[in-house]
CSV table of C-alpha atoms in Angstrom, one decimal:
chain,number,residue,atom,x,y,z
A,1,UNK,CA,-11.0,-21.4,8.0
A,2,UNK,CA,-9.9,-20.6,11.6
A,3,UNK,CA,-6.2,-19.8,11.3
A,4,UNK,CA,-4.7,-19.4,14.7
A,5,UNK,CA,-1.2,-19.4,16.0
A,6,UNK,CA,-0.4,-17.7,19.2
A,7,UNK,CA,2.5,-16.9,21.4
A,8,UNK,CA,1.5,-16.8,25.1
A,9,UNK,CA,3.5,-15.5,28.2
A,10,UNK,CA,1.6,-14.6,31.4
A,11,UNK,CA,-1.3,-12.5,30.3
A,12,UNK,CA,0.2,-11.7,26.7
A,13,UNK,CA,-1.1,-13.2,23.4
A,14,UNK,CA,0.0,-12.5,19.9
A,15,UNK,CA,-2.4,-13.9,17.3
A,16,UNK,CA,-2.0,-13.4,13.5
A,17,UNK,CA,-5.4,-13.6,11.8
A,18,UNK,CA,-3.8,-12.9,8.4
A,19,UNK,CA,-0.7,-11.7,6.7
A,20,UNK,CA,1.5,-14.7,7.8
A,21,UNK,CA,2.8,-16.8,5.0
A,22,UNK,CA,0.8,-15.0,2.6
A,23,UNK,CA,0.9,-11.8,0.7
A,24,UNK,CA,-1.6,-9.2,2.1
A,25,UNK,CA,-4.6,-9.6,4.5
A,26,UNK,CA,-2.5,-8.2,7.3
A,27,UNK,CA,-4.1,-8.5,10.7
A,28,UNK,CA,-2.6,-9.2,14.2
A,29,UNK,CA,-4.7,-9.5,17.5
A,30,UNK,CA,-2.4,-8.4,20.4
A,31,UNK,CA,-4.0,-9.3,23.7
A,32,UNK,CA,-2.6,-7.6,26.8
A,33,UNK,CA,-4.3,-8.5,30.1
A,34,UNK,CA,-7.9,-7.8,29.5
A,35,UNK,CA,-7.4,-5.6,26.4
A,36,UNK,CA,-7.2,-6.5,22.6
A,37,UNK,CA,-5.3,-4.3,20.2
A,38,UNK,CA,-5.9,-4.9,16.5
A,39,UNK,CA,-2.9,-4.2,14.3
A,40,UNK,CA,-4.0,-3.5,10.7
A,41,UNK,CA,-7.2,-4.9,9.2
A,42,UNK,CA,-6.4,-5.8,5.5
A,43,UNK,CA,-7.7,-7.9,2.7
A,44,UNK,CA,-6.2,-9.8,-0.1
A,45,UNK,CA,-7.4,-10.0,-3.7
A,46,UNK,CA,-7.5,-13.4,-5.5
A,47,UNK,CA,-4.5,-13.9,-7.6
A,48,UNK,CA,-4.0,-15.8,-10.8
A,49,UNK,CA,-6.5,-18.4,-11.9
A,50,UNK,CA,-8.2,-19.0,-8.6
A,51,UNK,CA,-11.3,-18.2,-6.5
A,52,UNK,CA,-13.6,-17.2,-9.4
A,53,UNK,CA,-16.5,-15.1,-8.3
A,54,UNK,CA,-14.6,-13.9,-5.1
A,55,UNK,CA,-13.8,-10.2,-5.0
A,56,UNK,CA,-11.8,-10.2,-1.9
A,57,UNK,CA,-10.6,-12.4,1.0
A,58,UNK,CA,-10.6,-11.0,4.5
A,59,UNK,CA,-9.3,-12.3,7.9
A,60,UNK,CA,-11.4,-14.6,10.1
A,61,UNK,CA,-13.0,-12.4,12.8
A,62,UNK,CA,-14.2,-15.4,15.0
A,63,UNK,CA,-11.7,-14.9,17.9
A,64,UNK,CA,-12.6,-11.2,18.0
A,65,UNK,CA,-16.3,-11.9,18.0
A,66,UNK,CA,-15.8,-14.2,20.9
A,67,UNK,CA,-13.9,-11.4,22.8
A,68,UNK,CA,-15.4,-8.3,21.4
A,69,UNK,CA,-15.8,-6.6,24.7
A,70,UNK,CA,-12.0,-6.6,25.1
A,71,UNK,CA,-11.2,-4.7,21.9
A,72,UNK,CA,-9.5,-1.4,22.7
A,73,UNK,CA,-9.2,-0.3,19.0
A,74,UNK,CA,-7.8,-0.8,15.6
A,75,UNK,CA,-4.3,0.6,14.7
A,76,UNK,CA,-3.4,1.1,11.1
A,77,UNK,CA,0.0,1.1,9.7
A,78,UNK,CA,-0.5,2.6,6.2
A,79,UNK,CA,-3.2,3.2,3.5
A,80,UNK,CA,-2.9,0.2,1.2
A,81,UNK,CA,-5.7,-2.4,0.8
A,82,UNK,CA,-3.5,-5.1,2.5
A,83,UNK,CA,-3.7,-3.0,5.7
A,84,UNK,CA,-7.1,-1.2,5.6
A,85,UNK,CA,-9.2,-3.2,3.1
A,86,UNK,CA,-11.2,-5.4,5.5
A,87,UNK,CA,-12.0,-2.4,7.7
A,88,UNK,CA,-15.5,-2.0,6.3
A,89,UNK,CA,-16.3,-5.7,7.1
A,90,UNK,CA,-14.8,-5.2,10.5
A,91,UNK,CA,-16.7,-2.1,11.4
A,92,UNK,CA,-19.9,-3.8,10.2
A,93,UNK,CA,-19.4,-6.1,13.2
A,94,UNK,CA,-17.6,-4.1,15.9
A,95,UNK,CA,-17.9,-0.4,16.9
A,96,UNK,CA,-14.4,0.5,18.3
A,97,UNK,CA,-12.1,3.4,17.7
A,98,UNK,CA,-9.7,3.4,14.7
A,99,UNK,CA,-6.3,5.1,14.8
A,100,UNK,CA,-4.0,6.0,11.9
A,101,UNK,CA,-2.0,8.8,10.3
A,102,UNK,CA,-3.9,11.5,8.4
A,103,UNK,CA,-3.6,10.0,5.0
A,104,UNK,CA,-4.3,6.4,6.2
A,105,UNK,CA,-7.5,7.6,8.0
A,106,UNK,CA,-8.8,9.4,5.0
A,107,UNK,CA,-8.1,6.5,2.8
A,108,UNK,CA,-9.8,4.2,5.3
A,109,UNK,CA,-12.8,6.4,5.4
A,110,UNK,CA,-13.2,6.2,1.6
A,111,UNK,CA,-12.8,2.5,1.8
A,112,UNK,CA,-15.6,2.3,4.3
A,113,UNK,CA,-17.8,4.7,2.4
A,114,UNK,CA,-17.4,3.0,-0.9
A,115,UNK,CA,-17.9,-0.5,0.5
A,116,UNK,CA,-21.6,-0.6,-0.2
A,117,UNK,CA,-22.2,-1.6,3.4
A,118,UNK,CA,-24.7,0.5,5.5
A,119,UNK,CA,-22.0,1.6,8.1
A,120,UNK,CA,-22.5,4.7,10.3
A,121,UNK,CA,-19.2,5.1,11.9
A,122,UNK,CA,-17.2,8.2,12.8
A,123,UNK,CA,-14.8,7.1,15.6
A,124,UNK,CA,-11.6,7.8,13.7
A,125,UNK,CA,-8.5,9.2,15.3
A,126,UNK,CA,-5.6,10.9,13.5
A,127,UNK,CA,-2.3,10.2,15.2
A,128,UNK,CA,1.4,11.0,14.3
A,129,UNK,CA,4.7,10.0,15.7
A,130,UNK,CA,4.3,12.3,18.7
A,131,UNK,CA,1.2,10.6,20.0
A,132,UNK,CA,1.2,8.1,22.9
A,133,UNK,CA,-2.1,6.5,24.0
A,134,UNK,CA,-2.3,5.0,27.4
A,135,UNK,CA,-4.9,2.1,27.8
A,136,UNK,CA,-4.8,1.4,31.6
A,137,UNK,CA,-1.0,1.2,31.5
A,138,UNK,CA,-0.6,-0.3,28.0
A,139,UNK,CA,0.9,2.4,25.9
A,140,UNK,CA,0.5,2.4,22.2
A,141,UNK,CA,2.8,4.7,20.0
A,142,UNK,CA,3.9,5.1,16.5
A,143,UNK,CA,7.0,5.7,14.4
A,144,UNK,CA,7.5,6.8,10.9
A,145,UNK,CA,8.6,4.2,8.2
A,146,UNK,CA,9.4,4.2,4.5
A,147,UNK,CA,7.0,2.5,2.1
A,148,UNK,CA,5.4,3.3,-1.2
A,149,UNK,CA,2.7,5.5,0.3
A,150,UNK,CA,3.2,8.6,2.6
A,151,UNK,CA,2.4,8.6,6.3
A,152,UNK,CA,3.2,5.0,6.8
A,153,UNK,CA,3.7,4.2,10.5
A,154,UNK,CA,5.1,1.4,12.6
A,155,UNK,CA,3.3,0.6,15.9
A,156,UNK,CA,4.9,-0.1,19.3
A,157,UNK,CA,2.9,-1.4,22.2
A,158,UNK,CA,4.5,-1.1,25.6
A,159,UNK,CA,3.8,-4.1,27.9
A,160,UNK,CA,5.3,-5.3,31.1
A,161,UNK,CA,7.1,-8.0,29.1
A,162,UNK,CA,8.7,-5.2,26.8
A,163,UNK,CA,7.7,-3.5,23.6
A,164,UNK,CA,5.7,-5.4,20.9
A,165,UNK,CA,6.9,-3.8,17.7
A,166,UNK,CA,4.7,-4.0,14.5
A,167,UNK,CA,6.6,-2.6,11.5
A,168,UNK,CA,3.9,-2.7,8.9
A,169,UNK,CA,5.3,-2.7,5.4
A,170,UNK,CA,8.6,-1.1,5.3
A,171,UNK,CA,12.0,-0.6,3.8
A,172,UNK,CA,15.0,1.8,4.5
A,173,UNK,CA,16.0,4.5,2.1
A,174,UNK,CA,18.5,7.0,3.2
A,175,UNK,CA,17.5,9.4,0.5
A,176,UNK,CA,13.7,9.1,1.0
A,177,UNK,CA,11.8,12.4,0.7
A,178,UNK,CA,9.9,14.1,3.6
A,179,UNK,CA,6.6,12.1,3.5
A,180,UNK,CA,8.5,8.8,3.2
A,181,UNK,CA,11.3,9.2,5.7
A,182,UNK,CA,11.9,6.7,8.5
A,183,UNK,CA,12.4,7.9,12.1
A,184,UNK,CA,15.6,6.0,12.9
A,185,UNK,CA,15.9,7.9,16.2
A,186,UNK,CA,12.6,6.8,17.5
A,187,UNK,CA,13.0,3.3,16.5
A,188,UNK,CA,16.3,3.0,18.4
A,189,UNK,CA,14.7,4.6,21.4
A,190,UNK,CA,12.1,1.8,21.4
A,191,UNK,CA,14.9,-0.7,21.0
A,192,UNK,CA,16.9,0.6,24.0
A,193,UNK,CA,13.7,0.2,26.2
A,194,UNK,CA,13.7,-3.4,25.3
A,195,UNK,CA,11.7,-5.4,22.6
A,196,UNK,CA,9.9,-8.6,23.6
A,197,UNK,CA,8.7,-9.3,20.0
A,198,UNK,CA,9.3,-7.9,16.5
A,199,UNK,CA,6.5,-8.5,14.2
A,200,UNK,CA,8.3,-7.6,10.8
A,201,UNK,CA,7.4,-7.2,7.1
A,202,UNK,CA,9.3,-10.1,5.6
A,203,UNK,CA,7.7,-10.4,2.1
A,204,UNK,CA,11.2,-9.9,0.5
A,205,UNK,CA,13.2,-11.7,3.2
A,206,UNK,CA,14.7,-14.2,0.7
A,207,UNK,CA,15.6,-11.6,-1.9
A,208,UNK,CA,19.1,-11.9,-3.2
A,209,UNK,CA,18.9,-8.3,-4.5
A,210,UNK,CA,18.7,-5.1,-2.5
A,211,UNK,CA,16.2,-2.3,-3.3
A,212,UNK,CA,17.8,0.7,-5.1
A,213,UNK,CA,17.2,4.2,-3.7
A,214,UNK,CA,14.0,5.8,-4.9
A,215,UNK,CA,16.1,8.6,-6.4
A,216,UNK,CA,17.4,6.1,-9.0
A,217,UNK,CA,14.0,5.0,-9.8
A,218,UNK,CA,13.0,8.6,-10.4
A,219,UNK,CA,15.9,8.9,-12.9
A,220,UNK,CA,14.9,5.7,-14.5
A,221,UNK,CA,11.3,7.1,-15.0
A,222,UNK,CA,12.6,10.4,-16.3
A,223,UNK,CA,14.9,8.6,-18.8
A,224,UNK,CA,12.1,6.5,-20.1
A,225,UNK,CA,9.9,9.5,-20.7
A,226,UNK,CA,12.7,11.4,-22.4
A,227,UNK,CA,13.4,8.6,-24.8
A,228,UNK,CA,9.7,8.0,-25.7
A,229,UNK,CA,8.1,9.9,-28.6
A,230,UNK,CA,4.7,8.0,-28.5
A,231,UNK,CA,1.9,7.7,-26.1
A,232,UNK,CA,3.0,6.2,-22.7
A,233,UNK,CA,0.5,3.9,-20.9
A,234,UNK,CA,1.6,3.6,-17.2
A,235,UNK,CA,0.5,0.6,-15.4
A,236,UNK,CA,0.4,1.1,-11.6
A,237,UNK,CA,-1.3,0.1,-8.4
A,238,UNK,CA,-3.5,3.1,-7.5
A,239,UNK,CA,-2.4,3.4,-4.0
A,240,UNK,CA,1.3,3.3,-4.8
A,241,UNK,CA,1.6,7.0,-4.5
A,242,UNK,CA,5.3,7.0,-4.4
A,243,UNK,CA,5.6,5.6,-7.9
A,244,UNK,CA,2.8,7.7,-9.2
A,245,UNK,CA,4.4,10.9,-7.9
A,246,UNK,CA,7.5,9.9,-9.9
A,247,UNK,CA,5.4,9.5,-13.0
A,248,UNK,CA,3.6,12.8,-12.5
A,249,UNK,CA,7.1,14.4,-11.9
A,250,UNK,CA,8.2,13.1,-15.4
A,251,UNK,CA,5.0,14.0,-17.2
A,252,UNK,CA,5.5,17.7,-15.9
A,253,UNK,CA,9.2,17.6,-16.9
A,254,UNK,CA,8.5,16.5,-20.5
A,255,UNK,CA,5.2,18.5,-21.0
A,256,UNK,CA,2.7,15.6,-21.1
A,257,UNK,CA,-0.8,15.6,-19.9
A,258,UNK,CA,-2.0,12.8,-17.6
A,259,UNK,CA,-5.3,10.9,-18.3
A,260,UNK,CA,-6.8,8.7,-15.6
A,261,UNK,CA,-8.9,5.7,-16.6
A,262,UNK,CA,-10.7,5.0,-13.3
A,263,UNK,CA,-12.6,6.6,-10.5
A,264,UNK,CA,-10.6,4.7,-7.7
A,265,UNK,CA,-7.3,6.4,-8.7
A,266,UNK,CA,-8.9,9.7,-9.1
A,267,UNK,CA,-10.5,9.5,-5.6
A,268,UNK,CA,-7.1,8.5,-4.1
A,269,UNK,CA,-5.1,11.2,-5.9
A,270,UNK,CA,-7.6,13.8,-4.8
A,271,UNK,CA,-7.3,12.8,-1.2
A,272,UNK,CA,-3.5,12.8,-1.4
A,273,UNK,CA,-3.4,16.2,-3.2
A,274,UNK,CA,-5.8,17.8,-0.8
A,275,UNK,CA,-3.7,16.7,2.2
A,276,UNK,CA,-0.6,18.0,0.5
A,277,UNK,CA,0.9,14.4,0.4
A,278,UNK,CA,1.1,14.5,-3.5
A,279,UNK,CA,2.8,17.5,-5.1
A,280,UNK,CA,2.0,18.6,-8.6
A,281,UNK,CA,4.4,20.8,-10.7
A,282,UNK,CA,1.7,21.6,-13.1
A,283,UNK,CA,-1.8,22.5,-11.9
A,284,UNK,CA,-3.2,21.6,-15.3
A,285,UNK,CA,-1.5,18.3,-15.5
A,286,UNK,CA,-4.7,16.1,-15.4
A,287,UNK,CA,-7.1,16.1,-18.4
A,288,UNK,CA,-10.4,14.2,-18.8
A,289,UNK,CA,-10.0,11.0,-20.8
A,290,UNK,CA,-12.6,12.2,-23.3
A,291,UNK,CA,-10.3,15.0,-24.3
A,292,UNK,CA,-7.4,12.6,-25.4
A,293,UNK,CA,-8.0,13.1,-29.0
A,294,UNK,CA,-7.1,16.8,-28.8
A,295,UNK,CA,-3.4,16.0,-27.9
A,296,UNK,CA,-0.5,14.6,-30.0
A,297,UNK,CA,0.6,11.2,-28.9
A,298,UNK,CA,3.9,12.6,-27.4
A,299,UNK,CA,1.9,14.8,-25.1
A,300,UNK,CA,-0.1,12.0,-23.6
A,301,UNK,CA,0.3,9.7,-20.5
A,302,UNK,CA,-2.4,7.3,-19.7
A,303,UNK,CA,-2.4,6.2,-16.0
A,304,UNK,CA,-4.0,2.7,-15.8
A,305,UNK,CA,-4.6,1.4,-12.3
A,306,UNK,CA,-7.3,-1.2,-12.9
A,307,UNK,CA,-9.5,-2.4,-10.2
A,308,UNK,CA,-9.3,-4.8,-7.1
A,309,UNK,CA,-5.7,-3.9,-6.6
A,310,UNK,CA,-4.4,-5.4,-9.9
A,311,UNK,CA,-4.1,-3.4,-13.2
A,312,UNK,CA,-2.9,-6.2,-15.4
A,313,UNK,CA,-6.3,-7.4,-16.2
A,314,UNK,CA,-7.3,-3.9,-17.4
A,315,UNK,CA,-4.1,-3.8,-19.4
A,316,UNK,CA,-5.2,-7.1,-21.0
A,317,UNK,CA,-8.5,-5.5,-22.0
A,318,UNK,CA,-6.6,-2.6,-23.5
A,319,UNK,CA,-4.5,-4.9,-25.6
A,320,UNK,CA,-7.5,-6.9,-26.8
A,321,UNK,CA,-9.5,-3.8,-27.8
A,322,UNK,CA,-12.0,-4.4,-25.1
A,323,UNK,CA,-11.3,-1.4,-22.7
A,324,UNK,CA,-14.3,1.0,-22.4
A,325,UNK,CA,-12.0,4.1,-22.5
A,326,UNK,CA,-8.7,3.6,-24.3
A,327,UNK,CA,-7.1,0.7,-26.2
A,328,UNK,CA,-3.5,-0.1,-27.2
A,329,UNK,CA,-2.5,1.2,-30.7
A,330,UNK,CA,0.6,0.9,-32.8
A,331,UNK,CA,3.6,2.7,-31.2
A,332,UNK,CA,2.3,2.8,-27.7
A,333,UNK,CA,4.7,2.1,-24.9
A,334,UNK,CA,3.3,0.3,-22.0
A,335,UNK,CA,5.3,1.2,-18.9
A,336,UNK,CA,4.9,-1.1,-15.9
A,337,UNK,CA,6.1,0.8,-12.9
A,338,UNK,CA,4.9,-1.5,-10.0
A,339,UNK,CA,6.0,-5.1,-9.7
A,340,UNK,CA,3.1,-7.6,-9.9
A,341,UNK,CA,3.1,-10.5,-7.5
A,342,UNK,CA,4.8,-13.7,-8.5
A,343,UNK,CA,1.4,-15.5,-8.8
A,344,UNK,CA,0.6,-13.1,-11.6
A,345,UNK,CA,3.7,-14.0,-13.7
A,346,UNK,CA,1.8,-16.1,-16.3
A,347,UNK,CA,-0.9,-13.4,-16.6
A,348,UNK,CA,1.6,-10.8,-17.1
A,349,UNK,CA,3.5,-12.6,-19.8
A,350,UNK,CA,0.3,-13.4,-21.7
A,351,UNK,CA,-0.8,-9.7,-21.4
A,352,UNK,CA,2.7,-8.4,-22.6
A,353,UNK,CA,2.2,-10.8,-25.7
A,354,UNK,CA,-1.2,-9.3,-26.3
A,355,UNK,CA,0.4,-5.8,-26.1
A,356,UNK,CA,2.9,-6.6,-28.8
A,357,UNK,CA,0.1,-8.1,-31.0
A,358,UNK,CA,-1.6,-4.8,-30.8
A,359,UNK,CA,1.4,-3.0,-32.0
A,360,UNK,CA,2.7,-1.7,-28.7
A,361,UNK,CA,5.9,-2.3,-26.6
A,362,UNK,CA,6.5,-3.1,-23.0
A,363,UNK,CA,8.9,-1.8,-20.5
A,364,UNK,CA,9.0,-2.4,-16.8
A,365,UNK,CA,11.0,-0.7,-14.0
A,366,UNK,CA,11.8,-4.2,-12.8
A,367,UNK,CA,13.7,-4.9,-16.0
A,368,UNK,CA,16.6,-2.9,-14.7
A,369,UNK,CA,16.1,-2.1,-11.0
A,370,UNK,CA,14.7,-3.8,-8.0
A,371,UNK,CA,12.4,-1.3,-6.4
A,372,UNK,CA,9.8,-2.6,-4.0
A,373,UNK,CA,8.3,-1.3,-0.8
A,374,UNK,CA,9.3,-4.2,1.2
A,375,UNK,CA,12.4,-5.0,3.5
A,376,UNK,CA,15.2,-7.0,2.0
A,377,UNK,CA,17.6,-9.1,4.1
A,378,UNK,CA,19.8,-6.1,4.9
A,379,UNK,CA,16.8,-4.0,5.9
A,380,UNK,CA,15.6,-6.7,8.2
A,381,UNK,CA,19.0,-7.0,9.8
A,382,UNK,CA,19.1,-3.2,10.2
A,383,UNK,CA,15.6,-3.1,12.0
A,384,UNK,CA,16.6,-6.1,14.2
A,385,UNK,CA,19.9,-4.2,15.2
A,386,UNK,CA,18.0,-1.0,15.9
């Protein structure tokens, strides 16, 4: 389906190819004079009971194919699938430079290498908030934002009409730690120069509840670990490194070992640890899943991240005794630390029922706190004001 909307003024076009009125598949085409700048290149996973046999949905590249000689590059905001997941399919068609922060580029490389496509590409460029790239008078620069993965960046493209600002996924948290901290000063400087268009994350724009600071989420995770004397099966999205960091902190605090159930999360965590973006208080924290019987239940954390961006299906297999590594047993606590999308509500409810049938219990961070990586109304107003 050709999904095209555009805003045109003189020689400027802004065309969303994905991510508008949908969750994920983020991709904008920004056309300035005779140059095209691609902002994110994400995919979406089928949600709920739909699109059987489809592994992923990617943006329609038709317009880019028709104008491929104009493409200056791809600029990535962060390392989640909704921002980098379609990159292998894009690079299979186009040979243009790709720009992103250190962690984002390493995760993008992994995505491309693991895609199964025969892609020989090495035109990656690591940027930070100090970098400005001049494309014949159109300047692209970056600013740090707060999201659920380190090294998230917003992108500002300076044109004759003013700055085009693409926030990527973001929120504001005044207590954010180093790798998650927003650069408010740089955003305000861009604002003072003049902004022609703000392309802003608005997934939570209608939320009636504000996000709590991540420091409160950490305390909630620690409290849950302290109160639990059985195995803890943590359900998370593999690339939600902020939440995984909080889980690892709690595991170290209460002398539990962490068992990973998938190769995807292993690869992502290794990249983050090697780059110093994920910190371990215990160097021997991770233990191979085949060693799990050597530990008491109150020494175990099982980190289940599933596949295709959604761990609920894997949890369902655990609850039904169909998982190929570990299954729910009596006394287990299933701790859901990331919020499934609204389209998964029925699946989540059914899976929780299966967990109870298997003898486990379920607890979710969202039971007590609102903690997402997306801007609420107050965050959006703050960004607009800046």
